[in-house]
């Protein structure tokens, strides 16, 4: 009887040791994998590849967003149709929804954050309405208005740009102090509203199905010059969509002709410099940057921002 008990005890102890060993092995593997993930994020942060949106969408989600397990995600327009004949282009003028924004003290990060959140609320309302007209599902982006360094699924921040959109995380990232420094302390609020609306426009491109095809086609190009032909069209479209939003809310914001002048001056200043080689040109010429921004402001319609369907190549250079 005692001999049988000792035998059972030995078997139980052996099983416990085996379970403990397997647990330690699993923990070690998980830690190694976690470390690899961080390295990948940092590599992406340094490369800045595939702008806008930084990285391509998740392959198992039509929206490019990671959802909860079992959650159904509606289909989006895809392929060349998403670029050239997107239903969003047929939705007409943006609704002039009320968007009274508070004054902003650019030297106070807290004031800047309040301002950006108010403008982002307006962007959510305006684009939600437009996507409903198009019959396309829409989820507003998350917002990360940072004052401290961090890491997004796309890249680390602060970043040289001061602001970026990360499709993989479905979020807009803006440094509330960084952008003021980058824009030399500009006090006109339309500068920062335009920056936010531009990054938001990349989210609009993603939610409309456009970014998936953009990333696919851009990666087929063999050199930077070829890839940048795609990037310029995307950036110029984002300029136009930002101008459309600001034009639609200019009465309640309010924005005057002086603000339009500031907006267009900023569009020119953030464009490619004259004489730069195609390998470095990603945002379009000053003339085109201003032209597409003005078109958005005046037309206030996504259909006026179809940079992919223009036959005159000089307009997207």
PDB file of C-alpha atoms in Angstrom, residues 89-270:
ATOM      1  CA  UNK A  89     -17.068  61.461 -55.228  1.00  0.00           C
ATOM      2  CA  UNK A  90     -20.793  61.484 -56.018  1.00  0.00           C
ATOM      3  CA  UNK A  91     -22.019  62.798 -52.665  1.00  0.00           C
ATOM      4  CA  UNK A  92     -22.005  66.505 -53.546  1.00  0.00           C
ATOM      5  CA  UNK A  93     -21.061  69.372 -51.265  1.00  0.00           C
ATOM      6  CA  UNK A  94     -20.150  68.705 -47.663  1.00  0.00           C
ATOM      7  CA  UNK A  95     -22.904  69.611 -45.212  1.00  0.00           C
ATOM      8  CA  UNK A  96     -22.213  73.018 -43.628  1.00  0.00           C
ATOM      9  CA  UNK A  97     -22.635  71.713 -40.093  1.00  0.00           C
ATOM     10  CA  UNK A  98     -22.041  74.184 -37.242  1.00  0.00           C
ATOM     11  CA  UNK A  99     -18.415  74.252 -36.127  1.00  0.00           C
ATOM     12  CA  UNK A 100     -17.764  77.135 -33.725  1.00  0.00           C
ATOM     13  CA  UNK A 101     -14.226  76.658 -32.450  1.00  0.00           C
ATOM     14  CA  UNK A 102     -12.633  78.220 -29.379  1.00  0.00           C
ATOM     15  CA  UNK A 103      -9.773  80.671 -29.540  1.00  0.00           C
ATOM     16  CA  UNK A 104      -6.434  78.945 -29.179  1.00  0.00           C
ATOM     17  CA  UNK A 105      -3.354  80.006 -27.259  1.00  0.00           C
ATOM     18  CA  UNK A 106      -0.620  78.317 -29.282  1.00  0.00           C
ATOM     19  CA  UNK A 107       1.829  78.621 -26.385  1.00  0.00           C
ATOM     20  CA  UNK A 108      -0.386  76.495 -24.129  1.00  0.00           C
ATOM     21  CA  UNK A 109      -0.516  72.769 -25.040  1.00  0.00           C
ATOM     22  CA  UNK A 110      -3.765  72.347 -23.095  1.00  0.00           C
ATOM     23  CA  UNK A 111      -5.408  75.104 -25.136  1.00  0.00           C
ATOM     24  CA  UNK A 112      -4.137  73.539 -28.350  1.00  0.00           C
ATOM     25  CA  UNK A 113      -5.551  70.170 -27.322  1.00  0.00           C
ATOM     26  CA  UNK A 114      -8.996  71.663 -26.621  1.00  0.00           C
ATOM     27  CA  UNK A 115      -8.915  73.389 -30.004  1.00  0.00           C
ATOM     28  CA  UNK A 116      -7.847  70.256 -31.903  1.00  0.00           C
ATOM     29  CA  UNK A 117     -10.517  68.150 -30.226  1.00  0.00           C
ATOM     30  CA  UNK A 118     -13.208  70.655 -31.179  1.00  0.00           C
ATOM     31  CA  UNK A 119     -12.098  70.701 -34.818  1.00  0.00           C
ATOM     32  CA  UNK A 120     -11.850  66.889 -34.785  1.00  0.00           C
ATOM     33  CA  UNK A 121     -15.444  66.682 -33.490  1.00  0.00           C
ATOM     34  CA  UNK A 122     -16.530  68.786 -36.474  1.00  0.00           C
ATOM     35  CA  UNK A 123     -14.566  66.584 -38.857  1.00  0.00           C
ATOM     36  CA  UNK A 124     -16.227  63.486 -37.391  1.00  0.00           C
ATOM     37  CA  UNK A 125     -19.705  64.955 -37.943  1.00  0.00           C
ATOM     38  CA  UNK A 126     -19.054  66.248 -41.454  1.00  0.00           C
ATOM     39  CA  UNK A 127     -17.421  63.082 -42.791  1.00  0.00           C
ATOM     40  CA  UNK A 128     -19.862  60.739 -41.040  1.00  0.00           C
ATOM     41  CA  UNK A 129     -22.678  62.507 -42.889  1.00  0.00           C
ATOM     42  CA  UNK A 130     -20.835  62.306 -46.202  1.00  0.00           C
ATOM     43  CA  UNK A 131     -20.091  58.591 -45.873  1.00  0.00           C
ATOM     44  CA  UNK A 132     -23.748  57.907 -45.047  1.00  0.00           C
ATOM     45  CA  UNK A 133     -24.672  59.563 -48.339  1.00  0.00           C
ATOM     46  CA  UNK A 134     -22.163  57.349 -50.141  1.00  0.00           C
ATOM     47  CA  UNK A 135     -23.458  54.198 -48.447  1.00  0.00           C
ATOM     48  CA  UNK A 136     -20.006  53.398 -47.069  1.00  0.00           C
ATOM     49  CA  UNK A 137     -19.424  52.416 -43.448  1.00  0.00           C
ATOM     50  CA  UNK A 138     -17.374  54.949 -41.508  1.00  0.00           C
ATOM     51  CA  UNK A 139     -15.629  54.943 -38.144  1.00  0.00           C
ATOM     52  CA  UNK A 140     -13.995  58.173 -36.936  1.00  0.00           C
ATOM     53  CA  UNK A 141     -10.263  57.972 -36.238  1.00  0.00           C
ATOM     54  CA  UNK A 142      -8.821  57.885 -32.765  1.00  0.00           C
ATOM     55  CA  UNK A 143      -6.846  60.937 -31.655  1.00  0.00           C
ATOM     56  CA  UNK A 144      -3.477  61.104 -29.984  1.00  0.00           C
ATOM     57  CA  UNK A 145      -2.492  64.694 -29.251  1.00  0.00           C
ATOM     58  CA  UNK A 146       0.829  64.172 -27.573  1.00  0.00           C
ATOM     59  CA  UNK A 147       3.108  66.168 -25.317  1.00  0.00           C
ATOM     60  CA  UNK A 148       5.286  63.200 -24.351  1.00  0.00           C
ATOM     61  CA  UNK A 149       7.129  60.739 -26.633  1.00  0.00           C
ATOM     62  CA  UNK A 150       5.452  57.461 -27.507  1.00  0.00           C
ATOM     63  CA  UNK A 151       5.130  54.728 -30.115  1.00  0.00           C
ATOM     64  CA  UNK A 152       2.246  54.172 -32.513  1.00  0.00           C
ATOM     65  CA  UNK A 153       1.680  50.946 -34.516  1.00  0.00           C
ATOM     66  CA  UNK A 154       3.319  52.775 -37.446  1.00  0.00           C
ATOM     67  CA  UNK A 155       6.193  54.758 -35.976  1.00  0.00           C
ATOM     68  CA  UNK A 156       7.622  56.413 -32.918  1.00  0.00           C
ATOM     69  CA  UNK A 157       6.886  60.033 -32.065  1.00  0.00           C
ATOM     70  CA  UNK A 158       7.807  62.865 -31.850  1.00  0.00           C
ATOM     71  CA  UNK A 159       8.301  62.777 -35.609  1.00  0.00           C
ATOM     72  CA  UNK A 160       9.941  65.237 -37.948  1.00  0.00           C
ATOM     73  CA  UNK A 161       6.533  66.192 -39.362  1.00  0.00           C
ATOM     74  CA  UNK A 162       4.948  66.915 -35.983  1.00  0.00           C
ATOM     75  CA  UNK A 163       1.775  65.163 -37.173  1.00  0.00           C
ATOM     76  CA  UNK A 164       0.902  61.965 -39.028  1.00  0.00           C
ATOM     77  CA  UNK A 165      -1.885  59.491 -39.703  1.00  0.00           C
ATOM     78  CA  UNK A 166      -1.397  55.806 -38.880  1.00  0.00           C
ATOM     79  CA  UNK A 167      -3.774  53.540 -40.770  1.00  0.00           C
ATOM     80  CA  UNK A 168      -2.693  50.445 -38.850  1.00  0.00           C
ATOM     81  CA  UNK A 169      -3.910  52.068 -35.633  1.00  0.00           C
ATOM     82  CA  UNK A 170      -6.716  54.080 -37.203  1.00  0.00           C
ATOM     83  CA  UNK A 171      -5.493  57.211 -35.426  1.00  0.00           C
ATOM     84  CA  UNK A 172      -4.241  60.743 -36.015  1.00  0.00           C
ATOM     85  CA  UNK A 173      -1.135  61.773 -34.079  1.00  0.00           C
ATOM     86  CA  UNK A 174      -0.285  65.441 -33.465  1.00  0.00           C
ATOM     87  CA  UNK A 175       2.247  66.963 -31.099  1.00  0.00           C
ATOM     88  CA  UNK A 176       0.559  69.967 -29.492  1.00  0.00           C
ATOM     89  CA  UNK A 177       3.926  71.666 -28.949  1.00  0.00           C
ATOM     90  CA  UNK A 178       5.800  70.162 -31.893  1.00  0.00           C
ATOM     91  CA  UNK A 179       3.505  71.617 -34.556  1.00  0.00           C
ATOM     92  CA  UNK A 180       3.690  75.108 -33.073  1.00  0.00           C
ATOM     93  CA  UNK A 181       7.473  74.936 -33.148  1.00  0.00           C
ATOM     94  CA  UNK A 182       7.489  73.548 -36.688  1.00  0.00           C
ATOM     95  CA  UNK A 183       5.174  76.342 -37.874  1.00  0.00           C
ATOM     96  CA  UNK A 184       7.361  78.975 -36.195  1.00  0.00           C
ATOM     97  CA  UNK A 185       4.772  79.889 -33.588  1.00  0.00           C
ATOM     98  CA  UNK A 186       2.059  80.817 -36.116  1.00  0.00           C
ATOM     99  CA  UNK A 187      -0.932  82.189 -34.225  1.00  0.00           C
ATOM    100  CA  UNK A 188      -3.592  81.794 -36.934  1.00  0.00           C
ATOM    101  CA  UNK A 189      -5.756  78.853 -35.912  1.00  0.00           C
ATOM    102  CA  UNK A 190      -6.542  77.914 -39.526  1.00  0.00           C
ATOM    103  CA  UNK A 191      -2.950  76.663 -39.891  1.00  0.00           C
ATOM    104  CA  UNK A 192      -3.500  73.966 -37.256  1.00  0.00           C
ATOM    105  CA  UNK A 193      -7.073  73.235 -38.338  1.00  0.00           C
ATOM    106  CA  UNK A 194      -5.761  72.663 -41.863  1.00  0.00           C
ATOM    107  CA  UNK A 195      -3.021  70.352 -40.605  1.00  0.00           C
ATOM    108  CA  UNK A 196      -5.556  68.273 -38.675  1.00  0.00           C
ATOM    109  CA  UNK A 197      -8.007  68.242 -41.600  1.00  0.00           C
ATOM    110  CA  UNK A 198      -5.201  67.076 -43.926  1.00  0.00           C
ATOM    111  CA  UNK A 199      -4.265  64.130 -41.699  1.00  0.00           C
ATOM    112  CA  UNK A 200      -7.976  63.391 -41.266  1.00  0.00           C
ATOM    113  CA  UNK A 201      -8.269  63.300 -45.050  1.00  0.00           C
ATOM    114  CA  UNK A 202      -5.863  60.349 -45.106  1.00  0.00           C
ATOM    115  CA  UNK A 203      -8.319  58.579 -42.787  1.00  0.00           C
ATOM    116  CA  UNK A 204     -11.097  59.436 -45.237  1.00  0.00           C
ATOM    117  CA  UNK A 205      -9.004  57.868 -47.988  1.00  0.00           C
ATOM    118  CA  UNK A 206      -8.617  54.758 -45.857  1.00  0.00           C
ATOM    119  CA  UNK A 207     -12.275  54.435 -44.877  1.00  0.00           C
ATOM    120  CA  UNK A 208     -13.344  54.862 -48.512  1.00  0.00           C
ATOM    121  CA  UNK A 209     -11.176  51.896 -49.567  1.00  0.00           C
ATOM    122  CA  UNK A 210      -8.728  54.054 -51.472  1.00  0.00           C
ATOM    123  CA  UNK A 211      -5.600  53.494 -49.390  1.00  0.00           C
ATOM    124  CA  UNK A 212      -5.564  49.729 -49.873  1.00  0.00           C
ATOM    125  CA  UNK A 213      -5.238  50.025 -53.625  1.00  0.00           C
ATOM    126  CA  UNK A 214      -2.842  52.953 -53.232  1.00  0.00           C
ATOM    127  CA  UNK A 215      -0.431  50.875 -51.128  1.00  0.00           C
ATOM    128  CA  UNK A 216      -0.687  47.896 -53.489  1.00  0.00           C
ATOM    129  CA  UNK A 217       0.105  49.927 -56.587  1.00  0.00           C
ATOM    130  CA  UNK A 218       2.750  52.090 -54.966  1.00  0.00           C
ATOM    131  CA  UNK A 219       4.711  49.016 -53.899  1.00  0.00           C
ATOM    132  CA  UNK A 220       4.810  47.782 -57.494  1.00  0.00           C
ATOM    133  CA  UNK A 221       6.934  50.765 -58.512  1.00  0.00           C
ATOM    134  CA  UNK A 222      10.635  49.996 -58.837  1.00  0.00           C
ATOM    135  CA  UNK A 223      12.127  53.255 -57.561  1.00  0.00           C
ATOM    136  CA  UNK A 224      11.444  56.304 -55.402  1.00  0.00           C
ATOM    137  CA  UNK A 225      10.552  58.467 -58.378  1.00  0.00           C
ATOM    138  CA  UNK A 226       7.813  56.029 -59.405  1.00  0.00           C
ATOM    139  CA  UNK A 227       6.502  55.621 -55.873  1.00  0.00           C
ATOM    140  CA  UNK A 228       6.389  59.378 -55.426  1.00  0.00           C
ATOM    141  CA  UNK A 229       4.030  59.785 -58.382  1.00  0.00           C
ATOM    142  CA  UNK A 230       1.484  57.947 -56.222  1.00  0.00           C
ATOM    143  CA  UNK A 231       2.388  59.788 -53.048  1.00  0.00           C
ATOM    144  CA  UNK A 232       1.950  63.219 -54.642  1.00  0.00           C
ATOM    145  CA  UNK A 233      -1.565  62.402 -55.853  1.00  0.00           C
ATOM    146  CA  UNK A 234      -2.522  61.196 -52.391  1.00  0.00           C
ATOM    147  CA  UNK A 235      -1.094  64.254 -50.650  1.00  0.00           C
ATOM    148  CA  UNK A 236      -2.682  66.673 -53.105  1.00  0.00           C
ATOM    149  CA  UNK A 237      -6.025  64.946 -52.637  1.00  0.00           C
ATOM    150  CA  UNK A 238      -5.649  65.302 -48.870  1.00  0.00           C
ATOM    151  CA  UNK A 239      -4.979  69.028 -49.365  1.00  0.00           C
ATOM    152  CA  UNK A 240      -8.152  69.325 -51.404  1.00  0.00           C
ATOM    153  CA  UNK A 241     -10.290  67.375 -48.916  1.00  0.00           C
ATOM    154  CA  UNK A 242      -8.955  69.534 -46.077  1.00  0.00           C
ATOM    155  CA  UNK A 243      -9.830  72.649 -48.089  1.00  0.00           C
ATOM    156  CA  UNK A 244     -13.328  71.243 -48.718  1.00  0.00           C
ATOM    157  CA  UNK A 245     -13.913  70.780 -45.005  1.00  0.00           C
ATOM    158  CA  UNK A 246     -12.670  74.236 -44.067  1.00  0.00           C
ATOM    159  CA  UNK A 247     -14.722  75.810 -46.831  1.00  0.00           C
ATOM    160  CA  UNK A 248     -17.849  74.027 -45.608  1.00  0.00           C
ATOM    161  CA  UNK A 249     -17.525  75.316 -42.025  1.00  0.00           C
ATOM    162  CA  UNK A 250     -16.134  78.767 -42.757  1.00  0.00           C
ATOM    163  CA  UNK A 251     -19.325  80.571 -41.720  1.00  0.00           C
ATOM    164  CA  UNK A 252     -19.690  79.024 -38.255  1.00  0.00           C
ATOM    165  CA  UNK A 253     -15.962  78.580 -37.571  1.00  0.00           C
ATOM    166  CA  UNK A 254     -15.725  81.512 -38.642  1.00  0.00           C
ATOM    167  CA  UNK A 255     -13.115  81.883 -41.407  1.00  0.00           C
ATOM    168  CA  UNK A 256     -12.635  84.971 -43.561  1.00  0.00           C
ATOM    169  CA  UNK A 257     -10.746  85.782 -46.748  1.00  0.00           C
ATOM    170  CA  UNK A 258      -7.674  86.579 -44.669  1.00  0.00           C
ATOM    171  CA  UNK A 259      -7.792  83.024 -43.342  1.00  0.00           C
ATOM    172  CA  UNK A 260      -7.991  81.695 -46.898  1.00  0.00           C
ATOM    173  CA  UNK A 261      -4.848  83.657 -47.725  1.00  0.00           C
ATOM    174  CA  UNK A 262      -3.084  82.105 -44.717  1.00  0.00           C
ATOM    175  CA  UNK A 263      -4.317  78.656 -45.747  1.00  0.00           C
ATOM    176  CA  UNK A 264      -3.027  79.014 -49.303  1.00  0.00           C
ATOM    177  CA  UNK A 265       0.290  80.466 -48.145  1.00  0.00           C
ATOM    178  CA  UNK A 266       0.691  77.436 -45.886  1.00  0.00           C
ATOM    179  CA  UNK A 267      -0.162  75.076 -48.760  1.00  0.00           C
ATOM    180  CA  UNK A 268       2.600  76.693 -50.789  1.00  0.00           C
ATOM    181  CA  UNK A 269       5.121  76.586 -47.940  1.00  0.00           C
ATOM    182  CA  UNK A 270       4.566  72.871 -47.258  1.00  0.00           C
TER     183      UNK A 270
END
